[in-house]
XYZ file of C-alpha atoms in Angstrom:
659
model
C 20.712 -31.597 22.632
C 21.202 -31.934 18.875
C 19.565 -30.677 15.708
C 18.304 -33.138 13.080
C 17.700 -32.182 9.471
C 16.365 -34.270 6.602
C 17.384 -34.528 2.970
C 20.636 -32.721 2.377
C 21.721 -34.758 -0.662
C 19.130 -37.500 -1.183
C 15.413 -37.151 -0.450
C 12.125 -39.019 -0.375
C 9.146 -37.359 -2.087
C 6.100 -38.533 -0.173
C 3.648 -37.122 -2.715
C 5.292 -38.919 -5.638
C 6.454 -41.855 -3.443
C 9.896 -41.806 -4.993
C 13.522 -41.177 -4.132
C 15.423 -38.305 -5.705
C 18.351 -35.907 -5.466
C 18.016 -32.660 -3.532
C 18.368 -29.576 -5.729
C 21.442 -27.399 -5.308
C 19.347 -24.383 -4.240
C 17.622 -26.369 -1.482
C 20.952 -27.784 -0.333
C 22.547 -24.313 -0.184
C 19.646 -23.008 1.942
C 19.908 -25.953 4.374
C 23.692 -25.568 4.645
C 23.216 -21.895 5.520
C 20.864 -22.779 8.350
C 23.244 -25.446 9.638
C 26.110 -22.948 9.788
C 23.976 -20.846 12.119
C 23.208 -23.891 14.275
C 26.858 -24.866 14.633
C 28.339 -21.345 15.013
C 25.748 -19.638 17.246
C 24.281 -22.549 19.180
C 27.238 -24.949 19.011
C 24.932 -27.939 18.706
C 25.776 -31.210 16.971
C 23.912 -31.797 13.716
C 22.419 -35.086 12.526
C 21.614 -35.285 8.809
C 19.117 -37.951 7.716
C 19.056 -38.700 4.006
C 17.091 -41.322 2.089
C 18.282 -43.792 -0.532
C 16.759 -46.948 -2.065
C 17.812 -50.042 -0.083
C 19.163 -51.672 -3.228
C 21.567 -48.763 -3.802
C 23.939 -49.439 -0.940
C 26.861 -47.734 -2.661
C 24.831 -44.521 -3.107
C 24.079 -44.605 0.626
C 27.788 -45.009 1.400
C 28.759 -42.048 -0.810
C 26.014 -39.881 0.675
C 27.025 -40.719 4.256
C 30.651 -39.822 3.447
C 29.645 -36.439 1.994
C 27.662 -35.621 5.119
C 30.482 -36.751 7.393
C 33.035 -34.688 5.439
C 30.963 -31.594 6.264
C 31.371 -32.361 9.961
C 27.830 -33.622 10.523
C 26.556 -36.964 11.829
C 25.120 -38.934 8.884
C 22.315 -41.484 8.735
C 21.147 -42.747 5.344
C 18.129 -45.037 5.476
C 14.601 -45.545 4.116
C 11.648 -43.213 4.802
C 10.176 -45.709 7.266
C 13.554 -46.007 9.019
C 12.978 -49.774 9.069
C 16.241 -50.541 7.314
C 19.703 -50.809 8.841
C 21.125 -47.724 7.207
C 24.604 -46.263 6.990
C 26.053 -43.650 9.287
C 29.598 -42.778 10.302
C 30.082 -46.528 10.364
C 28.303 -49.236 8.384
C 27.022 -52.164 10.404
C 27.337 -55.381 8.404
C 24.287 -57.661 8.423
C 25.546 -61.013 9.770
C 22.359 -63.043 9.569
C 21.178 -65.078 6.599
C 17.475 -65.873 6.317
C 17.006 -69.621 5.764
C 13.607 -70.747 4.434
C 12.424 -74.341 4.874
C 9.122 -76.237 5.019
C 8.270 -78.041 8.269
C 5.649 -80.073 6.442
C 8.463 -82.121 4.889
C 11.102 -81.322 7.541
C 9.249 -81.354 10.878
C 12.468 -81.645 12.913
C 14.856 -78.866 11.956
C 17.761 -80.843 13.447
C 17.327 -83.351 10.590
C 16.437 -80.846 7.855
C 18.934 -80.565 4.958
C 19.065 -76.771 5.236
C 20.441 -77.182 8.758
C 22.489 -80.361 8.244
C 24.170 -79.258 5.012
C 23.963 -75.460 4.703
C 24.321 -74.056 8.219
C 27.977 -75.059 8.440
C 29.106 -73.230 5.243
C 27.160 -70.177 6.442
C 28.925 -70.335 9.835
C 32.311 -70.750 8.175
C 31.747 -67.574 6.163
C 31.129 -65.714 9.444
C 27.322 -65.564 9.279
C 24.464 -66.660 11.527
C 21.648 -68.788 10.033
C 18.159 -67.688 11.009
C 15.632 -70.367 10.049
C 12.140 -69.484 8.894
C 9.396 -72.065 8.463
C 7.205 -71.111 5.476
C 4.276 -72.894 7.179
C 3.914 -69.651 9.163
C 3.783 -67.648 5.934
C 6.475 -65.445 4.472
C 8.192 -62.662 6.430
C 6.191 -59.441 6.377
C 9.030 -57.341 7.793
C 11.744 -55.739 5.603
C 14.512 -58.188 4.784
C 16.911 -55.726 3.195
C 19.430 -54.344 5.656
C 18.623 -57.016 8.241
C 20.009 -60.006 6.363
C 23.054 -60.539 4.180
C 20.985 -62.803 1.924
C 18.330 -65.505 1.679
C 18.844 -69.260 1.271
C 16.038 -71.727 0.609
C 15.966 -75.528 0.674
C 12.662 -77.150 -0.263
C 11.977 -80.811 -1.038
C 9.384 -80.099 -3.738
C 8.262 -77.519 -6.278
C 5.095 -76.798 -4.338
C 5.203 -75.783 -0.676
C 1.618 -74.595 -0.901
C 2.209 -70.846 -1.167
C 1.266 -70.555 -4.846
C 2.252 -67.291 -6.513
C 3.085 -65.676 -3.166
C 6.543 -67.275 -2.970
C 7.945 -66.190 -6.383
C 6.407 -62.740 -5.917
C 7.971 -62.410 -2.473
C 11.365 -63.584 -3.744
C 11.201 -61.148 -6.664
C 10.302 -58.325 -4.280
C 13.376 -59.092 -2.142
C 15.709 -59.264 -5.141
C 14.289 -55.954 -6.380
C 15.431 -54.463 -3.062
C 18.940 -55.805 -3.632
C 18.714 -58.895 -1.395
C 20.349 -61.860 -3.100
C 18.903 -65.371 -2.968
C 20.402 -68.870 -3.220
C 17.909 -71.665 -3.981
C 18.842 -75.267 -3.176
C 17.089 -78.427 -4.362
C 13.671 -77.078 -5.491
C 12.203 -73.617 -6.007
C 9.185 -74.358 -3.834
C 6.594 -73.220 -6.392
C 5.287 -74.756 -9.632
C 7.676 -73.957 -12.472
C 5.255 -72.090 -14.703
C 6.399 -69.504 -17.227
C 4.543 -66.557 -15.678
C 6.142 -67.209 -12.305
C 9.620 -67.962 -13.602
C 9.681 -64.749 -15.613
C 9.774 -62.846 -12.318
C 13.175 -64.474 -11.696
C 14.442 -64.167 -15.287
C 14.038 -67.874 -15.990
C 12.168 -69.815 -18.659
C 10.689 -73.296 -18.950
C 10.757 -75.578 -21.978
C 9.048 -78.892 -22.629
C 9.427 -80.132 -26.177
C 11.253 -83.416 -25.611
C 10.007 -86.816 -24.487
C 10.594 -88.176 -20.990
C 12.290 -91.298 -22.306
C 14.904 -89.301 -24.246
C 18.459 -89.596 -22.969
C 19.902 -86.845 -20.760
C 23.507 -85.769 -21.260
C 25.834 -83.123 -19.821
C 26.708 -80.466 -22.382
C 28.531 -78.024 -20.097
C 30.234 -78.588 -16.751
C 32.096 -75.724 -15.083
C 35.304 -76.599 -13.231
C 33.484 -75.717 -9.992
C 31.211 -78.739 -10.459
C 32.483 -82.128 -9.295
C 33.862 -81.001 -5.922
C 33.219 -84.219 -3.946
C 31.210 -86.190 -6.513
C 30.582 -86.037 -10.250
C 27.089 -85.180 -11.522
C 25.082 -88.115 -12.860
C 22.445 -87.048 -15.433
C 18.921 -87.973 -14.336
C 15.977 -88.526 -16.657
C 13.577 -88.765 -13.710
C 14.478 -85.356 -12.300
C 15.148 -83.505 -15.544
C 13.631 -79.984 -15.499
C 13.730 -77.976 -18.773
C 14.664 -74.797 -16.906
C 16.755 -72.250 -18.782
C 18.479 -69.043 -17.797
C 17.426 -65.832 -19.476
C 20.350 -64.042 -17.850
C 23.250 -65.372 -15.827
C 25.950 -68.058 -15.914
C 25.220 -71.784 -16.021
C 27.672 -73.990 -14.169
C 25.991 -77.253 -15.188
C 23.906 -77.610 -18.354
C 22.174 -80.804 -19.469
C 20.236 -81.694 -22.596
C 17.336 -84.082 -23.125
C 16.708 -85.166 -26.685
C 17.311 -82.501 -29.325
C 15.242 -79.660 -27.930
C 15.227 -79.273 -24.156
C 18.081 -78.065 -21.963
C 18.401 -77.691 -18.225
C 20.608 -75.152 -16.510
C 20.794 -77.184 -13.308
C 23.311 -75.097 -11.329
C 23.631 -71.418 -12.121
C 24.428 -67.917 -11.014
C 21.721 -65.388 -11.813
C 21.498 -61.578 -11.609
C 19.660 -62.061 -8.290
C 21.815 -64.831 -6.798
C 21.815 -68.456 -7.874
C 20.317 -71.911 -7.634
C 21.262 -75.590 -7.634
C 18.556 -78.101 -8.511
C 18.124 -81.675 -7.302
C 19.850 -84.092 -7.860
C 22.860 -81.841 -8.517
C 23.296 -80.477 -4.975
C 24.362 -83.404 -2.791
C 24.625 -87.005 -3.972
C 23.906 -89.902 -1.643
C 26.556 -92.599 -1.597
C 24.926 -95.885 -2.682
C 24.124 -98.253 0.208
C 25.261 -95.675 2.731
C 23.769 -92.815 4.676
C 26.492 -90.410 3.611
C 26.421 -87.617 1.056
C 28.781 -85.665 -1.201
C 28.592 -82.063 -2.380
C 28.725 -81.603 -6.159
C 30.309 -78.185 -5.611
C 32.110 -76.364 -2.833
C 29.167 -74.959 -0.834
C 31.314 -72.353 0.909
C 32.487 -70.908 -2.382
C 29.109 -71.189 -4.132
C 27.167 -69.464 -1.332
C 29.787 -66.729 -1.117
C 29.590 -66.050 -4.856
C 25.827 -66.423 -5.252
C 25.015 -64.066 -2.369
C 27.895 -61.726 -3.338
C 28.870 -61.544 0.318
C 31.079 -58.545 1.022
C 34.685 -58.837 2.101
C 34.483 -59.001 5.878
C 36.670 -60.524 8.603
C 35.007 -63.745 9.730
C 34.675 -64.442 13.472
C 36.373 -67.768 14.144
C 35.661 -70.279 16.930
C 38.459 -72.729 16.059
C 41.492 -70.718 17.071
C 43.022 -68.411 19.665
C 46.314 -66.560 19.234
C 46.786 -68.510 16.012
C 46.720 -71.868 17.801
C 43.989 -74.383 17.189
C 41.689 -74.819 20.165
C 41.686 -78.127 22.057
C 38.708 -79.025 24.210
C 38.112 -82.327 25.974
C 34.888 -83.543 27.517
C 33.584 -86.795 28.955
C 29.969 -87.932 28.981
C 29.148 -89.786 32.194
C 27.921 -93.032 30.577
C 29.501 -96.191 31.978
C 31.048 -94.648 35.100
C 30.044 -97.711 37.236
C 30.899 -100.274 34.545
C 33.574 -102.823 35.441
C 36.746 -102.680 33.382
C 38.269 -105.765 31.764
C 41.410 -105.244 33.837
C 42.875 -106.973 36.919
C 40.567 -106.468 39.863
C 37.681 -105.327 37.609
C 37.862 -101.658 38.732
C 35.102 -99.193 37.934
C 35.521 -97.413 34.588
C 35.442 -94.080 36.423
C 38.520 -95.047 38.427
C 40.360 -96.340 35.350
C 39.782 -93.073 33.470
C 40.889 -91.131 36.555
C 44.174 -93.012 36.928
C 45.096 -93.673 33.304
C 43.794 -90.537 31.573
C 42.841 -87.648 33.850
C 45.822 -87.778 36.196
C 48.534 -88.295 33.532
C 47.055 -85.780 31.022
C 46.634 -82.612 33.032
C 44.912 -80.403 30.460
C 41.535 -78.670 30.806
C 38.843 -81.366 30.731
C 35.107 -81.063 31.289
C 33.868 -84.176 33.107
C 30.250 -85.138 33.704
C 28.432 -87.827 35.658
C 24.902 -89.185 35.412
C 23.295 -88.814 38.810
C 21.228 -91.954 38.250
C 24.430 -93.991 37.812
C 26.444 -92.782 40.791
C 23.956 -91.572 43.436
C 22.075 -93.567 46.073
C 18.847 -92.405 44.381
C 19.839 -94.137 41.137
C 20.310 -97.599 39.690
C 23.067 -98.797 42.027
C 22.415 -97.518 45.574
C 24.689 -100.192 47.067
C 27.639 -98.896 44.990
C 26.961 -95.196 45.535
C 29.514 -94.634 48.368
C 32.361 -96.022 46.224
C 31.242 -94.269 43.020
C 30.760 -90.914 44.706
C 34.268 -91.099 46.225
C 35.761 -91.603 42.758
C 33.688 -88.732 41.347
C 34.857 -86.425 44.159
C 38.499 -87.279 43.403
C 37.934 -86.467 39.727
C 36.174 -83.169 40.384
C 38.889 -82.148 42.851
C 41.516 -82.171 40.078
C 42.396 -78.525 39.307
C 42.202 -79.019 35.534
C 38.733 -80.624 35.627
C 35.607 -78.575 34.945
C 32.469 -80.002 36.572
C 29.508 -80.974 34.381
C 26.240 -82.904 34.560
C 25.043 -85.525 32.101
C 21.485 -85.451 33.540
C 19.678 -87.518 36.182
C 18.366 -90.444 34.113
C 20.175 -90.001 30.772
C 17.175 -89.425 28.477
C 17.790 -91.201 25.185
C 15.064 -89.148 23.486
C 14.576 -85.624 24.815
C 11.634 -84.376 22.790
C 8.360 -85.784 24.029
C 6.907 -85.942 20.508
C 9.831 -88.162 19.445
C 9.388 -90.699 22.243
C 7.922 -94.028 21.190
C 5.177 -94.877 23.692
C 5.495 -98.549 22.741
C 9.034 -98.617 24.149
C 9.015 -96.461 27.287
C 12.062 -98.248 28.668
C 14.111 -96.708 25.860
C 13.322 -93.164 26.972
C 15.886 -93.110 29.810
C 17.746 -95.316 32.280
C 15.544 -97.627 34.313
C 15.625 -95.926 37.719
C 13.208 -97.360 40.305
C 10.220 -95.108 40.913
C 11.136 -92.647 38.155
C 9.944 -92.131 34.593
C 11.339 -89.403 32.355
C 8.866 -87.107 30.606
C 8.682 -83.519 29.465
C 7.356 -82.726 32.962
C 10.566 -83.864 34.676
C 12.987 -81.467 32.959
C 13.693 -79.698 36.252
C 14.700 -83.013 37.815
C 16.940 -83.916 34.886
C 18.716 -80.575 34.641
C 18.455 -78.419 37.758
C 18.073 -81.450 40.021
C 21.229 -83.156 38.737
C 23.178 -79.891 38.930
C 22.121 -79.389 42.547
C 23.108 -82.966 43.421
C 26.607 -82.567 41.969
C 27.152 -79.177 43.603
C 25.905 -80.433 46.959
C 27.495 -83.890 47.014
C 30.423 -84.184 44.590
C 31.962 -80.809 43.746
C 34.728 -79.592 46.080
C 34.484 -76.242 47.885
C 34.986 -73.356 45.509
C 33.768 -75.276 42.455
C 30.301 -75.482 40.950
C 28.854 -77.290 37.956
C 29.492 -75.155 34.877
C 28.130 -77.254 32.000
C 25.213 -79.487 31.096
C 26.045 -82.124 28.451
C 23.032 -83.360 26.470
C 22.520 -87.119 26.455
C 20.993 -89.672 24.084
C 19.816 -88.207 20.786
C 21.232 -84.817 21.918
C 18.165 -83.140 20.427
C 16.604 -81.318 23.383
C 13.346 -79.419 23.148
C 13.197 -75.640 23.334
C 11.987 -76.011 26.922
C 14.935 -78.225 27.875
C 17.494 -75.769 26.501
C 15.712 -72.953 28.317
C 16.040 -74.933 31.570
C 19.818 -75.148 31.109
C 20.027 -71.375 30.648
C 17.766 -70.787 33.645
C 20.204 -72.878 35.695
C 23.020 -70.541 34.538
C 25.153 -73.298 33.031
C 26.538 -73.662 29.532
C 25.297 -76.480 27.322
C 27.037 -78.724 24.783
C 26.547 -81.806 22.600
C 24.767 -82.579 19.378
C 25.994 -82.163 15.830
C 27.440 -84.880 13.636
C 30.987 -83.979 12.614
C 32.242 -87.357 11.380
C 34.339 -86.499 8.347
C 36.893 -89.293 7.751
C 38.813 -90.826 4.867
C 35.829 -93.108 4.230
C 33.432 -90.151 4.419
C 35.467 -87.245 3.039
C 32.694 -84.669 2.756
C 31.751 -81.270 4.133
C 28.262 -82.737 4.581
C 29.825 -84.566 7.548
C 30.856 -81.321 9.277
C 28.244 -79.888 11.645
C 27.513 -76.205 12.290
C 28.114 -74.414 15.585
C 24.706 -75.326 16.944
C 21.002 -74.654 16.561
C 18.669 -71.999 17.907
C 16.074 -73.586 20.197
C 13.411 -70.999 20.886
C 15.011 -68.041 22.639
C 18.226 -69.933 23.405
C 21.081 -71.591 21.526
C 22.129 -75.232 21.702
C 25.916 -75.424 21.290
C 27.101 -78.480 19.366
C 30.172 -80.542 20.186
C 32.829 -79.790 17.545
C 33.449 -83.525 16.965
C 31.692 -86.805 17.672
C 32.573 -89.391 20.319
C 34.000 -92.911 20.352
C 30.528 -94.466 20.156
C 30.341 -93.334 16.519
C 33.840 -94.604 15.670
C 33.243 -98.058 17.205
C 29.977 -98.946 15.426
C 27.882 -97.956 18.444
C 30.302 -99.722 20.795
C 30.076 -103.016 18.933
C 33.710 -102.843 17.842
C 36.417 -102.481 16.865
C 37.058 -100.973 20.265
C 40.229 -99.242 19.080
C 38.073 -97.415 16.503
C 38.282 -94.040 18.235
C 41.840 -93.605 17.028
C 40.238 -92.761 13.661
C 39.127 -89.443 15.143
C 42.663 -88.330 14.262
C 41.544 -88.513 10.624
C 38.704 -86.152 11.512
C 41.092 -83.767 13.260
C 43.410 -83.752 10.244
C 40.632 -83.300 7.696
C 39.152 -80.386 9.649
C 42.574 -78.713 9.660
C 43.490 -78.949 5.971
C 42.902 -77.445 3.456
C 40.748 -75.238 5.703
C 40.612 -75.134 9.481
C 36.990 -76.060 10.051
C 36.839 -77.170 13.681
C 38.807 -77.164 16.927
C 40.263 -80.443 18.166
C 37.632 -81.986 20.427
C 38.482 -85.185 22.317
C 35.039 -86.430 23.287
C 34.338 -89.801 24.878
C 32.421 -91.712 27.562
C 33.631 -93.357 30.752
C 32.996 -96.748 29.190
C 36.150 -96.176 27.117
C 37.892 -97.134 30.350
C 36.473 -100.668 30.273
C 38.665 -102.158 27.515
C 42.393 -102.187 26.824
C 41.860 -101.393 23.151
C 39.699 -98.333 23.808
C 42.115 -97.067 26.473
C 45.060 -97.400 24.099
C 43.065 -95.564 21.422
C 42.343 -92.729 23.869
C 45.996 -92.434 24.823
C 46.991 -92.360 21.158
C 44.478 -89.555 20.490
C 45.684 -87.547 23.506
C 49.336 -87.948 22.496
C 48.588 -86.850 18.926
C 46.566 -83.814 20.019
C 49.103 -82.613 22.579
C 51.878 -82.851 19.996
C 50.083 -80.160 17.947
C 50.379 -76.398 18.558
C 47.107 -76.122 20.477
C 45.403 -73.773 22.895
C 43.550 -75.906 25.473
C 40.203 -74.584 26.746
C 37.313 -75.918 28.795
C 33.860 -76.565 27.364
C 32.479 -73.449 29.047
C 35.258 -71.387 27.401
C 34.344 -72.810 23.999
C 30.602 -72.278 24.563
C 31.258 -68.618 25.389
C 33.077 -68.217 22.070
C 30.167 -69.757 20.166
C 27.665 -67.499 21.922
C 29.858 -64.485 21.082
C 29.801 -65.620 17.443
C 26.002 -65.567 17.478
C 25.668 -61.971 18.654
C 28.824 -59.957 18.004
C 28.598 -56.922 15.704
C 30.928 -56.096 12.818
C 30.987 -52.635 11.258
C 33.274 -50.794 8.881
C 34.336 -47.212 8.447
C 36.981 -45.397 6.434
C 39.799 -46.660 8.660
C 38.855 -50.324 8.708
C 36.710 -52.578 10.852
C 35.071 -52.312 14.250
C 34.042 -55.400 16.190
C 31.891 -55.169 19.290
C 31.118 -58.070 21.619
C 34.131 -60.337 20.904
C 35.177 -60.680 24.535
C 35.532 -64.475 24.545
C 35.833 -65.110 20.808
C 39.314 -63.725 20.179
C 40.092 -64.623 16.587
C 39.156 -63.241 13.187
C 39.903 -64.855 9.848
C 40.822 -62.595 6.937
C 42.062 -62.733 3.365
C 45.860 -62.232 3.167
C 45.219 -59.991 0.125
C 43.808 -57.369 2.515
C 47.265 -56.986 4.049
C 48.452 -57.195 7.651
C 46.847 -55.841 10.812
C 48.347 -52.439 11.565
C 49.157 -52.949 15.231
C 49.833 -49.248 15.790
C 46.531 -48.041 14.307
C 44.377 -50.955 15.453
C 42.924 -51.314 18.939
C 42.516 -54.624 20.755
C 44.631 -56.512 18.176
C 47.624 -58.417 19.551
C 49.016 -60.245 16.526
C 48.394 -62.463 13.532
C 49.347 -65.833 12.048
C 48.850 -67.471 8.663
C 47.365 -70.920 8.139
C 46.835 -72.365 4.662
C 45.127 -69.587 2.644
C 43.857 -67.607 5.636
C 45.279 -64.940 7.916
C 44.208 -65.236 11.553
C 44.035 -62.008 13.546
C 44.364 -62.309 17.330
C 42.163 -60.138 19.552
C 42.702 -59.083 23.142
C 39.192 -59.722 24.434
C 38.278 -56.059 24.819
C 34.609 -55.203 24.355
C 35.304 -53.032 21.299
C 38.046 -53.718 18.766
C 39.303 -51.762 15.780
C 41.167 -53.550 12.997
C 43.075 -51.521 10.421
C 45.023 -53.179 7.617
C 48.328 -52.149 6.077
C 50.409 -53.450 3.206
C 53.520 -53.944 5.333
C 53.935 -56.620 8.010
C 54.255 -55.180 11.521
C 57.571 -55.260 13.303
């Protein structure tokens, strides 16, 4: 049993519908009653006070006062629909991401996912996408989300005045907003006033546009190029402009700015497309800009790149080309070449998949199945190999709505008597898993992972099937940052929510992308070392992920490239893990909880994800006062804190390094 009492310091007046401070006389009377409760009845006391959501610091001070009296505090809103503050303060780790499916029907290709999800992940937050075609959220945003980010392709997503009014209502509650590209509503004075902005319009469209102010934070990967076509005479009423342009003598445009409610960056001053290429460049550091615009609090960031200070190394092989003949003496199968020249010499954790339709008697080559299955069994028997499936027929296009009915042969491998469709997901996923477990996996091993094939863009239903089969899933994402494409736009996020389940992306891309879709040069995969280096410095952005297909075993040049990549990776201070290990870390990232109290930080749910990234200015982890912390290491400008894998961790900082 416990006794709950309302309004010891801060109250809600229902009649006046306003917050206020409890009078001293009322407080003294309540405290007298509580003394009786604790002395005579020896019951714990819960004190519920009320504070405006925007006044987070007031809530913190109130909770501390209540706690100092020996009572259990909870400071929230009258409706209790807001994540309030008690003895500990749970940190919102989700960011609400608004987009318009009318212009971005496939979220996998939407700029808000392709460009913004990764910076949000890096900062330790989870993107939660919201399609404005379903209207605007009617639930409270404050307390649930650390901020709001929007990316619209036009200034009219069809919501009229509802969008600026909704945004203004969120900012009034203390939720900060970052707008990318377009505001999503017509830029009229009466609507802009809600966001402390103004619109001009005195110059002529043919007047020249020039830059009159450029902050040092602008020009990160590309310099801004003034545009007459996209000039918008938008001016700040309050805030700081990072990029100001002028058209003619009268009109100015504050194109990138911080505002009292967050910030914005207008097209074309967000990402610039490289001429005659499909690559992009950020005009500012998106990690820094999002952090500043949303005023994200200092918080240790969960990190999926590292364990015990060492960069993770994961290796996985897609099954494509297993039965292909190698250009080597005797024309051996590619599967056998990879076994003898890669898997046996390099005995590090490796997740290996096969395509059932390539190796089984029910597939394309029934006459070769006995030989191919023997090779697969030898591979799966290796103690460092984790067993995976790459489907039954290797769908090239997973989503039924994306399949071109005019080219049905391009949907999957041509297997006699079989045609892939959305109705055959069980055969592709559960069926291929059962085949491998029954026919290829040695006793004591089962298939642990399903590796997406083709466009690696499975439907919600397909991802659900993988979870129903109790296997982890991987592939997708387009991390292809290189010296010829040196941009954070080429670094993919951790994955994408597909319905109720999460698709985990591969940290890096495979040799197909480095060899011009296997048209050559066939040694091209050695350039993945550039990717590994550029995702290590100046920030560690990704683990090392050696990811290739069996057809890399068909050519001398591709084999030599693979060996060069392996030798480079194993010369680094790495922590090798399997794909299922990595997937568990990513899933922990999605759902773990971070809270703070007077002593420091509490983390719950980091059983597989065992690394936090912190600012060295916070000091060192106090190993005596912390719980579940086993050490730390510095890399570049970050301090990595190593966790033990316990379900609940406490991290306390100190100014002195531990002995």
